[in-house]
Coordinates of C-alpha atoms in Angstrom, one line a residue:
M1 CA 217.2 84.1 156.8
A2 CA 214.6 82.5 159.0
E3 CA 215.3 82.0 162.7
H4 CA 216.1 78.6 163.9
L5 CA 213.3 76.9 165.9
E6 CA 213.9 75.1 169.1
V7 CA 214.7 71.4 168.6
K8 CA 212.9 69.2 171.1
E9 CA 213.9 65.6 171.8
L10 CA 211.0 63.1 171.8
E11 CA 210.8 59.5 172.9
Q12 CA 208.2 58.6 170.3
V13 CA 205.9 60.1 167.7
V14 CA 203.1 58.8 165.4
V15 CA 202.7 60.3 161.9
R16 CA 199.8 59.4 159.5
F17 CA 200.0 60.2 155.8
S18 CA 196.6 60.2 154.0
G19 CA 195.2 61.1 150.6
D20 CA 193.6 59.6 147.5
S21 CA 194.9 56.1 146.7
G22 CA 196.8 57.7 143.8
D23 CA 198.5 60.3 145.9
G24 CA 201.4 58.1 146.9
M25 CA 200.8 58.1 150.6
Q26 CA 202.1 54.5 151.0
L27 CA 205.4 55.5 149.2
A28 CA 205.8 58.7 151.3
G29 CA 205.1 56.8 154.5
S30 CA 207.4 53.9 153.6
I31 CA 210.3 56.3 152.7
F32 CA 209.9 58.2 156.0
S33 CA 209.8 54.9 158.0
T34 CA 212.8 53.5 156.1
V35 CA 214.9 56.7 156.8
S36 CA 213.9 56.4 160.5
A37 CA 214.9 52.7 160.7
T38 CA 218.2 53.5 159.0
V39 CA 219.2 56.0 161.7
G40 CA 218.4 53.4 164.4
N41 CA 214.8 54.3 165.5
G42 CA 212.3 51.6 166.4
I43 CA 209.4 51.7 164.0
S44 CA 206.0 50.0 163.4
T45 CA 203.9 50.9 160.4
F46 CA 200.3 50.3 159.4
P47 CA 199.3 50.8 155.7
D48 CA 195.5 51.3 155.6
F49 CA 194.3 50.7 152.1
P50 CA 190.9 51.7 150.8
A51 CA 188.5 48.8 150.0
D52 CA 187.4 50.3 146.7
I53 CA 189.3 49.7 143.5
R54 CA 189.8 53.0 141.8
A55 CA 187.3 54.9 143.9
P56 CA 186.4 58.4 142.4
Q57 CA 189.1 61.0 143.1
G58 CA 188.3 63.0 146.2
S59 CA 185.7 60.5 147.5
L60 CA 185.5 59.4 151.1
T61 CA 185.8 55.7 150.2
G62 CA 189.0 56.2 148.2
V63 CA 191.2 57.5 151.0
S64 CA 194.5 55.7 151.6
G65 CA 196.4 56.0 154.8
F66 CA 199.9 55.1 156.1
Q67 CA 200.7 55.4 159.8
V68 CA 204.1 55.0 161.3
H69 CA 205.1 55.0 164.9
I70 CA 208.7 56.0 165.6
G71 CA 210.5 55.6 168.9
A72 CA 213.9 56.1 170.5
G73 CA 213.6 52.5 171.8
K74 CA 211.6 49.4 170.7
V75 CA 208.2 50.2 169.2
Y76 CA 205.4 47.5 169.5
T77 CA 202.5 49.0 167.6
P78 CA 201.8 51.7 165.0
G79 CA 200.1 53.7 167.7
D80 CA 196.4 54.3 168.4
K81 CA 196.3 58.0 167.2
C82 CA 198.8 60.2 165.5
D83 CA 200.7 63.3 166.5
V84 CA 201.0 64.6 162.9
L85 CA 198.3 64.1 160.3
V86 CA 199.1 64.8 156.6
A87 CA 195.8 65.2 154.7
M88 CA 196.3 65.7 151.0
N89 CA 192.6 66.5 150.3
A90 CA 189.3 67.3 152.0
A91 CA 188.2 63.6 152.0
A92 CA 191.4 62.6 153.8
L93 CA 190.8 65.2 156.5
K94 CA 187.2 64.2 156.9
T95 CA 187.9 60.5 157.3
Q96 CA 191.3 60.5 159.0
Y97 CA 191.0 63.2 161.5
K98 CA 189.5 60.7 164.0
Y99 CA 192.9 59.0 164.1
S100 CA 194.7 62.1 165.3
K101 CA 195.3 63.2 168.9
P102 CA 193.5 66.4 170.2
Q103 CA 196.8 68.3 170.0
A104 CA 198.0 66.9 166.7
T105 CA 199.6 69.0 164.0
I106 CA 197.7 68.8 160.8
I107 CA 199.3 69.4 157.4
I108 CA 196.9 70.1 154.5
D109 CA 197.1 71.0 150.8
T110 CA 194.8 74.1 150.6
D111 CA 194.7 73.6 146.8
S112 CA 192.7 70.4 147.4
F113 CA 190.0 72.1 149.5
G114 CA 188.1 73.9 146.8
P115 CA 184.3 74.0 146.6
K116 CA 184.1 70.7 144.6
D117 CA 186.6 69.0 146.9
L118 CA 184.5 70.0 149.9
E119 CA 181.3 68.8 148.2
K120 CA 182.8 65.4 147.4
A121 CA 183.9 65.1 151.0
Q122 CA 180.4 66.0 152.1
F123 CA 181.3 69.2 154.0
K124 CA 178.4 71.5 154.5
S125 CA 180.3 74.8 154.3
E126 CA 183.6 76.3 153.3
D127 CA 184.5 76.5 157.0
Y128 CA 185.6 72.9 157.1
L129 CA 187.9 73.4 160.1
G130 CA 185.1 74.9 162.2
E131 CA 182.7 72.2 161.0
M132 CA 185.1 69.6 162.4
G133 CA 186.0 71.5 165.5
I134 CA 189.7 71.8 164.5
D135 CA 191.8 74.7 166.0
P136 CA 193.3 76.6 163.0
D137 CA 196.5 77.2 165.0
R138 CA 197.2 73.4 164.8
V139 CA 196.9 73.4 161.0
V140 CA 199.8 73.9 158.6
A141 CA 197.9 75.1 155.6
C142 CA 200.0 75.5 152.4
P143 CA 199.2 75.6 148.7
L144 CA 201.1 72.4 148.2
T145 CA 200.0 71.6 144.6
T146 CA 200.8 75.1 143.4
M147 CA 204.3 75.0 145.0
V148 CA 205.0 71.6 143.4
K149 CA 204.0 72.9 140.0
D150 CA 206.3 75.9 140.5
C151 CA 209.1 73.7 141.6
L152 CA 208.9 71.5 138.5
A153 CA 208.2 74.2 136.0
G154 CA 210.5 73.7 133.0
S155 CA 211.2 70.1 134.0
G156 CA 209.4 68.7 130.9
M157 CA 207.0 66.7 133.0
D158 CA 203.3 66.8 132.0
N159 CA 200.7 68.0 134.5
K160 CA 199.7 64.4 135.5
A161 CA 203.3 63.5 136.3
V162 CA 203.8 66.7 138.2
L163 CA 200.8 66.0 140.5
K164 CA 202.2 62.6 141.3
C165 CA 205.1 64.4 143.0
R166 CA 202.9 66.1 145.6
N167 CA 203.5 63.3 148.1
M168 CA 207.2 64.2 148.0
F169 CA 206.6 67.8 149.1
A170 CA 204.6 66.5 152.1
L171 CA 207.4 64.1 152.8
G172 CA 210.0 66.9 152.7
L173 CA 207.9 69.0 155.1
V174 CA 207.6 66.0 157.6
C175 CA 211.4 65.4 157.2
W176 CA 212.0 69.0 158.2
L177 CA 209.6 68.7 161.2
F178 CA 211.6 65.7 162.5
N179 CA 215.1 66.8 161.4
R180 CA 215.6 63.9 159.0
D181 CA 218.6 63.7 156.7
L182 CA 217.5 64.3 153.1
G183 CA 220.5 62.5 151.9
L184 CA 219.0 59.2 153.0
V185 CA 215.7 60.1 151.2
A186 CA 217.7 60.9 148.0
N187 CA 219.5 57.6 148.2
F188 CA 216.2 55.8 148.5
L189 CA 214.7 57.6 145.5
R190 CA 217.8 57.1 143.3
E191 CA 217.7 53.4 144.1
K192 CA 214.0 53.1 143.5
F193 CA 214.1 54.9 140.2
A194 CA 217.5 53.6 139.1
K195 CA 216.2 53.0 135.6
K196 CA 214.6 56.5 135.4
P197 CA 217.2 58.8 136.9
Q198 CA 215.4 62.0 135.8
I199 CA 212.3 61.0 137.7
A200 CA 214.4 60.4 140.8
E201 CA 216.0 63.8 140.6
N202 CA 212.7 65.5 140.0
N203 CA 211.3 63.9 143.1
I204 CA 214.4 64.8 145.1
K205 CA 213.9 68.4 144.1
V206 CA 210.4 68.4 145.4
V207 CA 211.4 66.8 148.7
E208 CA 214.0 69.5 149.1
A209 CA 211.3 72.2 148.3
G210 CA 209.0 70.8 151.0
Y211 CA 211.9 70.8 153.5
D212 CA 212.9 74.4 152.6
Y213 CA 209.2 75.5 152.9
G214 CA 209.1 74.3 156.5
H215 CA 212.6 75.7 157.3
N216 CA 211.9 79.2 155.8
T217 CA 208.4 79.7 157.1
H218 CA 208.5 77.6 160.3
A219 CA 205.2 76.3 159.0
S220 CA 203.2 77.5 162.0
V221 CA 204.8 75.1 164.5
P222 CA 206.5 76.0 167.8
A223 CA 209.4 73.7 167.4
T224 CA 211.0 70.9 165.4
Y225 CA 211.7 67.5 166.9
R226 CA 214.4 64.8 167.1
I227 CA 214.1 61.2 168.1
E228 CA 217.5 59.7 169.1
S229 CA 218.1 56.0 168.9
K230 CA 218.8 54.4 172.3
Q231 CA 218.6 50.7 171.7
K232 CA 220.3 49.5 168.6
A233 CA 222.8 46.6 168.6
A234 CA 225.5 46.8 166.0
G235 CA 224.6 45.4 162.7
R236 CA 222.9 46.2 159.4
Y237 CA 219.2 47.2 159.7
M238 CA 216.4 47.7 157.2
D239 CA 212.7 48.6 157.3
I240 CA 211.0 45.4 156.3
T241 CA 207.4 44.4 155.8
G242 CA 206.0 41.1 157.0
N243 CA 205.5 39.8 153.4
K244 CA 209.1 40.6 152.4
A245 CA 210.4 39.0 155.7
T246 CA 208.4 35.9 154.8
A247 CA 210.0 35.7 151.4
Y248 CA 213.5 36.2 152.9
G249 CA 212.8 33.5 155.5
L250 CA 211.9 31.0 152.8
I251 CA 215.0 31.7 150.9
A252 CA 217.2 31.4 154.0
A253 CA 215.5 28.0 154.9
A254 CA 216.1 26.6 151.4
E255 CA 219.7 27.7 151.5
K256 CA 220.2 26.2 155.0
A257 CA 218.6 22.9 153.9
G258 CA 220.5 22.8 150.6
L259 CA 217.3 22.7 148.5
K260 CA 215.7 24.6 145.7
L261 CA 212.8 26.8 146.8
F262 CA 209.6 26.5 144.8
L263 CA 206.6 28.8 145.3
G264 CA 203.3 28.0 143.5
S265 CA 200.9 30.8 144.0
Y266 CA 198.0 32.9 142.7
P267 CA 197.7 36.6 143.3
I268 CA 195.4 37.6 146.2
T269 CA 195.3 40.6 148.5
P270 CA 197.1 40.9 150.9
A271 CA 199.6 38.0 150.1
T272 CA 200.7 38.8 146.6
D273 CA 203.9 40.7 147.6
I274 CA 205.4 37.3 148.7
L275 CA 205.1 36.1 145.1
H276 CA 206.4 39.4 143.7
E277 CA 209.4 39.4 146.1
L278 CA 210.4 35.8 145.5
S279 CA 210.2 36.2 141.7
K280 CA 213.1 38.7 142.0
H281 CA 215.5 36.1 143.4
K282 CA 216.1 33.5 140.7
S283 CA 219.8 33.9 141.4
C284 CA 219.3 32.3 144.8
G285 CA 217.7 29.2 143.2
V286 CA 214.2 30.4 143.7
I287 CA 211.5 29.0 141.3
T288 CA 208.2 30.9 141.3
V289 CA 205.1 30.0 139.3
Q290 CA 202.0 32.3 139.0
C291 CA 199.4 29.6 138.4
E292 CA 195.9 30.0 136.9
D293 CA 194.1 29.6 140.2
E294 CA 194.5 28.8 143.9
I295 CA 194.1 25.1 143.4
S296 CA 196.8 24.7 140.8
G297 CA 199.1 26.9 142.9
C298 CA 198.9 24.5 145.8
A299 CA 198.9 21.4 143.6
S300 CA 202.0 22.5 141.8
S301 CA 203.7 23.0 145.2
V302 CA 202.7 19.5 146.3
G303 CA 204.4 18.2 143.1
A304 CA 207.5 20.2 143.9
A305 CA 207.6 18.8 147.5
F306 CA 207.4 15.2 146.0
A307 CA 210.2 16.1 143.7
G308 CA 212.5 17.1 146.6
A309 CA 212.2 20.9 146.8
L310 CA 211.3 23.1 149.8
A311 CA 207.8 23.8 148.5
A312 CA 205.6 26.7 149.6
T313 CA 202.3 28.3 148.5
S314 CA 201.0 31.7 149.6
T315 CA 197.5 33.0 149.8
S316 CA 194.8 34.5 152.1
G317 CA 191.6 33.0 153.6
P318 CA 189.6 32.4 150.5
G319 CA 192.6 30.7 148.9
I320 CA 193.0 28.4 151.9
C321 CA 189.4 27.2 151.2
L322 CA 190.3 26.4 147.6
K323 CA 193.6 24.8 148.5
S324 CA 192.2 22.5 151.2
E325 CA 192.0 19.4 149.0
A326 CA 195.6 19.8 147.8
I327 CA 196.7 20.5 151.4
N328 CA 195.0 17.2 152.4
L329 CA 197.0 15.4 149.7
A330 CA 200.2 16.7 151.3
V331 CA 198.8 15.5 154.7
I332 CA 198.2 11.9 153.6
D333 CA 201.3 11.8 151.4
E334 CA 203.3 13.3 154.4
L335 CA 205.1 15.8 152.2
P336 CA 206.9 18.9 153.4
L337 CA 204.9 21.9 152.3
V338 CA 204.7 25.5 153.8
I339 CA 201.3 27.1 153.4
I340 CA 201.3 30.9 154.1
D341 CA 197.9 32.4 155.0
V342 CA 198.1 36.2 155.1
Q343 CA 194.7 36.6 156.8
R344 CA 192.2 39.3 155.7
G345 CA 188.6 40.2 156.7
G346 CA 186.0 37.6 155.8
P347 CA 183.9 35.6 155.2
S348 CA 183.8 35.3 151.4
T349 CA 185.4 38.3 149.7
G350 CA 184.8 40.2 153.0
L351 CA 187.2 43.0 153.6
P352 CA 190.1 42.3 151.1
T353 CA 192.3 45.1 152.3
K354 CA 191.7 44.8 156.0
S355 CA 193.0 42.4 158.6
E356 CA 191.7 39.8 161.1
Q357 CA 192.6 36.5 162.8
A358 CA 189.5 34.5 161.8
D359 CA 191.2 31.8 159.8
L360 CA 192.5 30.0 162.9
L361 CA 189.9 27.2 163.0
Q362 CA 190.1 26.8 159.3
A363 CA 193.9 26.3 159.6
L364 CA 193.4 23.7 162.4
Y365 CA 190.4 21.8 161.1
G366 CA 189.4 23.0 157.6
R367 CA 190.0 19.7 155.7
N368 CA 188.1 16.5 155.3
G369 CA 189.0 13.4 157.5
E370 CA 191.6 13.3 160.3
S371 CA 194.1 15.7 158.8
P372 CA 196.4 17.2 161.5
L373 CA 199.1 19.6 160.7
P374 CA 201.3 22.1 162.6
V375 CA 200.1 25.7 162.7
I376 CA 202.4 28.7 163.5
A377 CA 201.3 32.3 163.9
A378 CA 203.9 35.1 163.4
L379 CA 204.0 37.8 166.1
S380 CA 205.2 40.8 164.1
P381 CA 206.5 41.9 160.6
T382 CA 210.0 41.0 161.5
D383 CA 209.0 37.7 163.2
C384 CA 207.6 36.6 159.9
F385 CA 211.2 35.7 158.9
D386 CA 211.7 33.5 161.9
A387 CA 208.2 32.0 161.8
V388 CA 208.4 30.9 158.2
Y389 CA 212.0 29.6 158.8
Q390 CA 210.7 27.5 161.7
A391 CA 207.7 26.4 159.6
S392 CA 210.1 25.2 156.9
K393 CA 212.3 23.5 159.4
I394 CA 209.4 21.6 160.9
A395 CA 208.0 20.7 157.4
L396 CA 211.4 19.3 156.2
E397 CA 212.3 17.5 159.4
H398 CA 208.9 16.0 160.2
L399 CA 207.6 15.5 156.6
T400 CA 204.4 17.4 157.0
P401 CA 202.6 20.4 155.6
V402 CA 202.7 23.4 157.9
I403 CA 200.4 26.4 157.9
L404 CA 201.9 29.8 158.8
L405 CA 199.3 32.4 159.8
T406 CA 200.2 36.1 159.3
D407 CA 197.6 38.8 158.4
G408 CA 197.2 42.0 156.5
F409 CA 198.4 44.1 159.5
I410 CA 201.8 42.5 159.8
G411 CA 202.0 41.4 156.2
N412 CA 201.8 45.0 154.9
G413 CA 203.1 46.6 158.1
S414 CA 206.8 47.0 158.7
S415 CA 209.4 47.2 161.5
A416 CA 213.1 47.8 161.8
W417 CA 214.9 44.5 161.3
K418 CA 218.5 43.5 162.0
L419 CA 219.7 41.3 159.2
P420 CA 220.8 37.9 160.6
S421 CA 223.9 36.0 159.6
M422 CA 223.2 32.6 158.0
D423 CA 225.6 31.1 160.7
E424 CA 223.2 32.3 163.4
L425 CA 220.2 30.3 162.0
P426 CA 219.4 26.8 163.3
E427 CA 220.3 23.8 161.2
I428 CA 217.7 22.2 158.9
R429 CA 218.1 18.5 158.4
P430 CA 215.5 17.0 156.1
H431 CA 214.4 13.5 157.2
Y432 CA 215.9 11.6 154.2
A433 CA 215.9 7.9 153.7
T434 CA 219.3 6.3 154.6
A435 CA 221.7 4.5 152.4
E436 CA 220.9 1.3 154.3
M437 CA 217.3 1.4 153.0
K438 CA 218.3 1.1 149.4
G439 CA 216.5 -1.8 147.7
S440 CA 214.1 -2.3 150.7
Y441 CA 212.6 1.2 151.0
T442 CA 208.9 1.7 151.5
P443 CA 207.4 5.2 151.8
Y444 CA 205.8 4.9 155.2
F445 CA 208.7 3.3 157.1
R446 CA 209.0 5.5 160.1
D447 CA 211.5 6.6 162.8
E448 CA 210.3 4.7 165.9
E449 CA 210.5 7.7 168.3
S450 CA 209.3 10.6 166.2
K451 CA 207.0 8.6 163.9
V452 CA 208.3 10.6 161.0
R453 CA 208.5 8.7 157.7
Y454 CA 211.7 8.7 155.6
W455 CA 211.8 10.9 152.6
A456 CA 213.2 9.5 149.3
V457 CA 213.5 11.9 146.4
P458 CA 212.2 10.4 143.1
G459 CA 214.9 9.3 140.7
Q460 CA 217.1 7.6 143.3
E461 CA 217.9 4.1 142.3
G462 CA 216.6 1.6 144.8
Y463 CA 214.0 3.9 146.3
V464 CA 211.1 3.4 143.9
H465 CA 207.7 4.2 145.6
I466 CA 204.3 5.6 145.0
L467 CA 202.4 8.2 146.9
G468 CA 198.8 9.4 146.4
G469 CA 195.5 10.4 147.9
L470 CA 194.3 6.8 148.5
E471 CA 195.3 5.3 151.9
K472 CA 198.4 3.1 151.8
D473 CA 199.5 0.1 153.8
G474 CA 201.9 1.3 156.4
K475 CA 204.3 -1.5 155.8
T476 CA 204.3 -2.0 152.0
G477 CA 203.1 1.3 150.7
A478 CA 200.5 -0.4 148.5
I479 CA 196.9 0.9 148.3
S480 CA 194.9 -0.4 151.3
T481 CA 191.3 -0.3 152.4
D482 CA 191.9 -2.4 155.5
P483 CA 190.1 -0.9 158.5
E484 CA 192.8 -1.6 161.0
N485 CA 195.5 -0.1 158.8
H486 CA 193.5 3.1 158.2
D487 CA 192.9 3.5 161.9
L488 CA 196.7 3.0 162.5
M489 CA 197.7 5.4 159.8
C490 CA 195.4 8.1 161.1
R491 CA 196.8 7.7 164.6
L492 CA 200.4 7.7 163.4
R493 CA 199.9 11.0 161.4
A494 CA 198.3 12.6 164.5
E495 CA 201.0 11.3 166.8
K496 CA 203.8 12.6 164.5
V497 CA 202.4 16.1 164.7
A498 CA 201.8 15.9 168.4
K499 CA 205.4 14.8 169.1
I500 CA 206.9 17.9 167.4
Q501 CA 208.7 19.8 170.1
V502 CA 208.1 23.6 170.1
P503 CA 209.4 26.2 172.5
D504 CA 207.6 26.9 175.8
V505 CA 205.3 29.9 175.7
E506 CA 207.0 32.7 177.6
V507 CA 205.2 34.9 180.2
A508 CA 206.1 38.6 180.4
G509 CA 205.1 40.9 183.2
D510 CA 204.3 40.2 186.9
E511 CA 204.7 36.7 188.3
D512 CA 201.9 37.3 190.8
A513 CA 199.6 39.0 188.2
E514 CA 196.0 39.7 188.9
L515 CA 195.3 39.1 185.2
L516 CA 197.0 37.1 182.5
I517 CA 196.5 38.5 179.0
V518 CA 196.6 35.7 176.3
G519 CA 196.7 36.1 172.6
F520 CA 198.2 34.5 169.5
G521 CA 200.1 35.8 166.5
S522 CA 200.0 39.4 165.4
T523 CA 198.2 41.0 168.4
Y524 CA 201.5 40.6 170.4
G525 CA 202.5 44.3 170.2
H526 CA 199.1 45.7 171.2
L527 CA 198.6 43.2 174.0
Y528 CA 202.1 43.9 175.3
S529 CA 201.6 47.6 175.2
A530 CA 198.2 47.3 177.1
M531 CA 200.0 45.2 179.7
E532 CA 202.6 47.9 180.2
E533 CA 200.0 50.6 180.4
L534 CA 198.2 48.7 183.2
R535 CA 201.4 48.1 185.1
K536 CA 202.1 51.9 185.0
K537 CA 198.7 52.3 186.6
G538 CA 199.8 50.0 189.5
H539 CA 198.1 46.8 188.4
K540 CA 199.9 43.5 188.4
V541 CA 199.5 42.0 184.9
A542 CA 201.2 39.4 182.7
Q543 CA 201.1 38.4 179.1
A544 CA 201.4 35.0 177.3
Q545 CA 201.5 35.3 173.5
F546 CA 201.3 32.0 171.5
K547 CA 203.4 31.6 168.3
Y548 CA 203.0 27.8 168.2
V549 CA 199.3 26.9 168.0
N550 CA 199.5 23.2 167.0
P551 CA 201.0 21.5 168.7
L552 CA 200.7 23.8 171.7
P553 CA 203.8 24.4 173.9
A554 CA 204.3 21.8 176.6
N555 CA 203.8 24.3 179.4
T556 CA 200.5 25.7 178.1
A557 CA 198.3 24.1 180.8
E558 CA 200.7 25.1 183.6
V559 CA 200.7 28.7 182.5
L560 CA 197.0 29.0 182.0
S561 CA 196.1 27.4 185.3
K562 CA 198.5 29.6 187.3
Y563 CA 196.4 32.8 187.3
K564 CA 193.1 33.5 188.9
K565 CA 191.9 35.6 185.9
V566 CA 192.8 35.0 182.3
V567 CA 191.6 36.9 179.3
V568 CA 192.0 35.6 175.7
A569 CA 192.0 38.6 173.3
E570 CA 191.8 38.0 169.6
Q571 CA 190.5 39.6 166.3
N572 CA 187.7 37.1 165.8
L573 CA 184.7 36.0 167.8
G574 CA 186.6 33.6 170.1
Q575 CA 188.3 30.9 168.1
F576 CA 191.6 30.6 170.1
A577 CA 189.6 30.7 173.4
A578 CA 187.5 27.8 172.2
Y579 CA 190.6 25.9 171.0
L580 CA 192.3 26.4 174.4
R581 CA 189.2 25.2 176.2
S582 CA 189.3 22.0 174.2
K583 CA 192.9 21.4 175.0
V584 CA 193.2 22.4 178.6
D585 CA 190.9 20.7 181.1
G586 CA 188.9 23.2 183.2
F587 CA 190.1 26.3 181.4
V588 CA 187.3 28.9 181.2
P589 CA 188.8 32.3 180.2
L590 CA 187.4 35.8 180.0
Q591 CA 187.3 37.0 176.4
F592 CA 187.9 40.2 174.4
N593 CA 186.9 39.9 170.8
Q594 CA 186.8 42.4 167.9
V595 CA 186.3 41.8 164.2
K596 CA 186.7 45.4 162.8
G597 CA 189.3 44.8 160.1
Q598 CA 191.6 47.2 162.1
P599 CA 194.3 46.5 164.6
F600 CA 193.4 46.7 168.3
A601 CA 193.5 50.1 170.0
V602 CA 195.7 49.9 173.0
A603 CA 193.5 52.4 174.9
E604 CA 190.5 50.2 174.4
L605 CA 192.3 47.1 175.5
T606 CA 193.6 48.9 178.6
E607 CA 190.1 50.1 179.6
A608 CA 188.6 46.6 179.0
F609 CA 191.3 44.7 180.9
E610 CA 191.2 47.2 183.8
A611 CA 187.5 46.6 184.2
M612 CA 188.1 42.8 184.3
I613 CA 190.8 43.3 187.1
L614 CA 188.4 45.5 189.1
D615 CA 185.4 43.3 188.6

């Protein structure tokens, strides 16, 4: 029997799984993160998909990665670099080693480092470790493929099916390294493969083999590790992606408002999972339609909004371009519509599997005419639930389309999420026409204070009306080309949006900060972590992260004018900084901008911000 290794307790660790896009790295990573969330750890994940569709096996461009940051307390980012790198083949080691720390443990499948594998990965010799300057003592080198084949010998599975289980061996080895309960893994696999129980059992057998390999050989590591939870409140938790949280938030909002939920959509990376998830929930009154294109997806949702549903449409940047005319129809008709933009790298097809924040100005201004609408930007995967819930509440209570900005990073990434109770969620009260208006209702009769029109659902006796893309008379609802009426209607639509009350932007950190870090949406975790790193160095720093972009919080000017130095950091070339300059008199910020298709690196942010403080 093998000796027991020392078990060291860690505050946090970053693990990166990498291999061919067919090697199941996303599944292995998501299972490990789910198990970690289940035992109460804080997690943040980053699935890094290859841009190529079906790249040649073993090629450098076909490598898929999944990084998970696990902490005893709250975790804000997936981590800059990993403590453990799983590289299933030579190409994965070649492309992913740059994401590992100098002291990282590296797990490789030696069966995938043959001469042909090394040639595909463009290694110059068989000494691939020496070529990359990797200390062999940090490498757990095992014939993983061979051991999986031995484990499943006699299972009746063909060779192709057996090879698909390699990821489970790697998962088992990582579970051993971090003392994870294999019972939780088994539960996950039995649920995932409920209709194929034999596949579930075969995968569980391979996971156990990987765990036993580490336990029996000690896998060339000095110790195993444990990360104990220190911060969980009582409740039910799950590991949830931003896209799934968005779907759940829409369902909750429809339930709270007492409405049917309708999603008209068209598949597009990285937003498609919202459509997939919602299509599973017909029992909750959800109606999903996969339309023939982006335009019809949005147009069908405009029709559903007119008919009285909570209507939504999901897409990414290119789809927003195509939907803009139908969105404008919802603007002039003043219909409640939630438009979800899971941003990706652009322009054009750009970087479909990567992430950026460059759709901001398109969301604010990318329509013809004066077409104001609220814009909200989710802060994290779990915040997608609250953000889309609030977007739905604003849409229904203010009779307006609302754009929710997420992106590939938080849409595909995940965090540990405490399931809320429906009783905890704020009320949603659609701005319906009143009984007193029966027989005299006109579609643009408004509440005097909020300027919100009253919503009459078609089919109600005494509320006959017509909406459409042509301008209407504000009093009668009839088509009007009168110049004064058009000027008034444009101003009323703008005033209605401007009057929407949103929460103040909160400032974290030091009140007397030398530097205020400003961002919006999904960069929250990275900017917060950079602030904390700078404070550890003795600098006084604060952070203001904007979730509500239009209208801006009422205290925006007060916050931005309070600090001597302000830097606006965003994953574009300065769109939010330009927007803030246009809204706040005299505001001239410093800027930090990257458009790399990857999340910010906290170390880079810290270095750049420190230079600004010292300048």
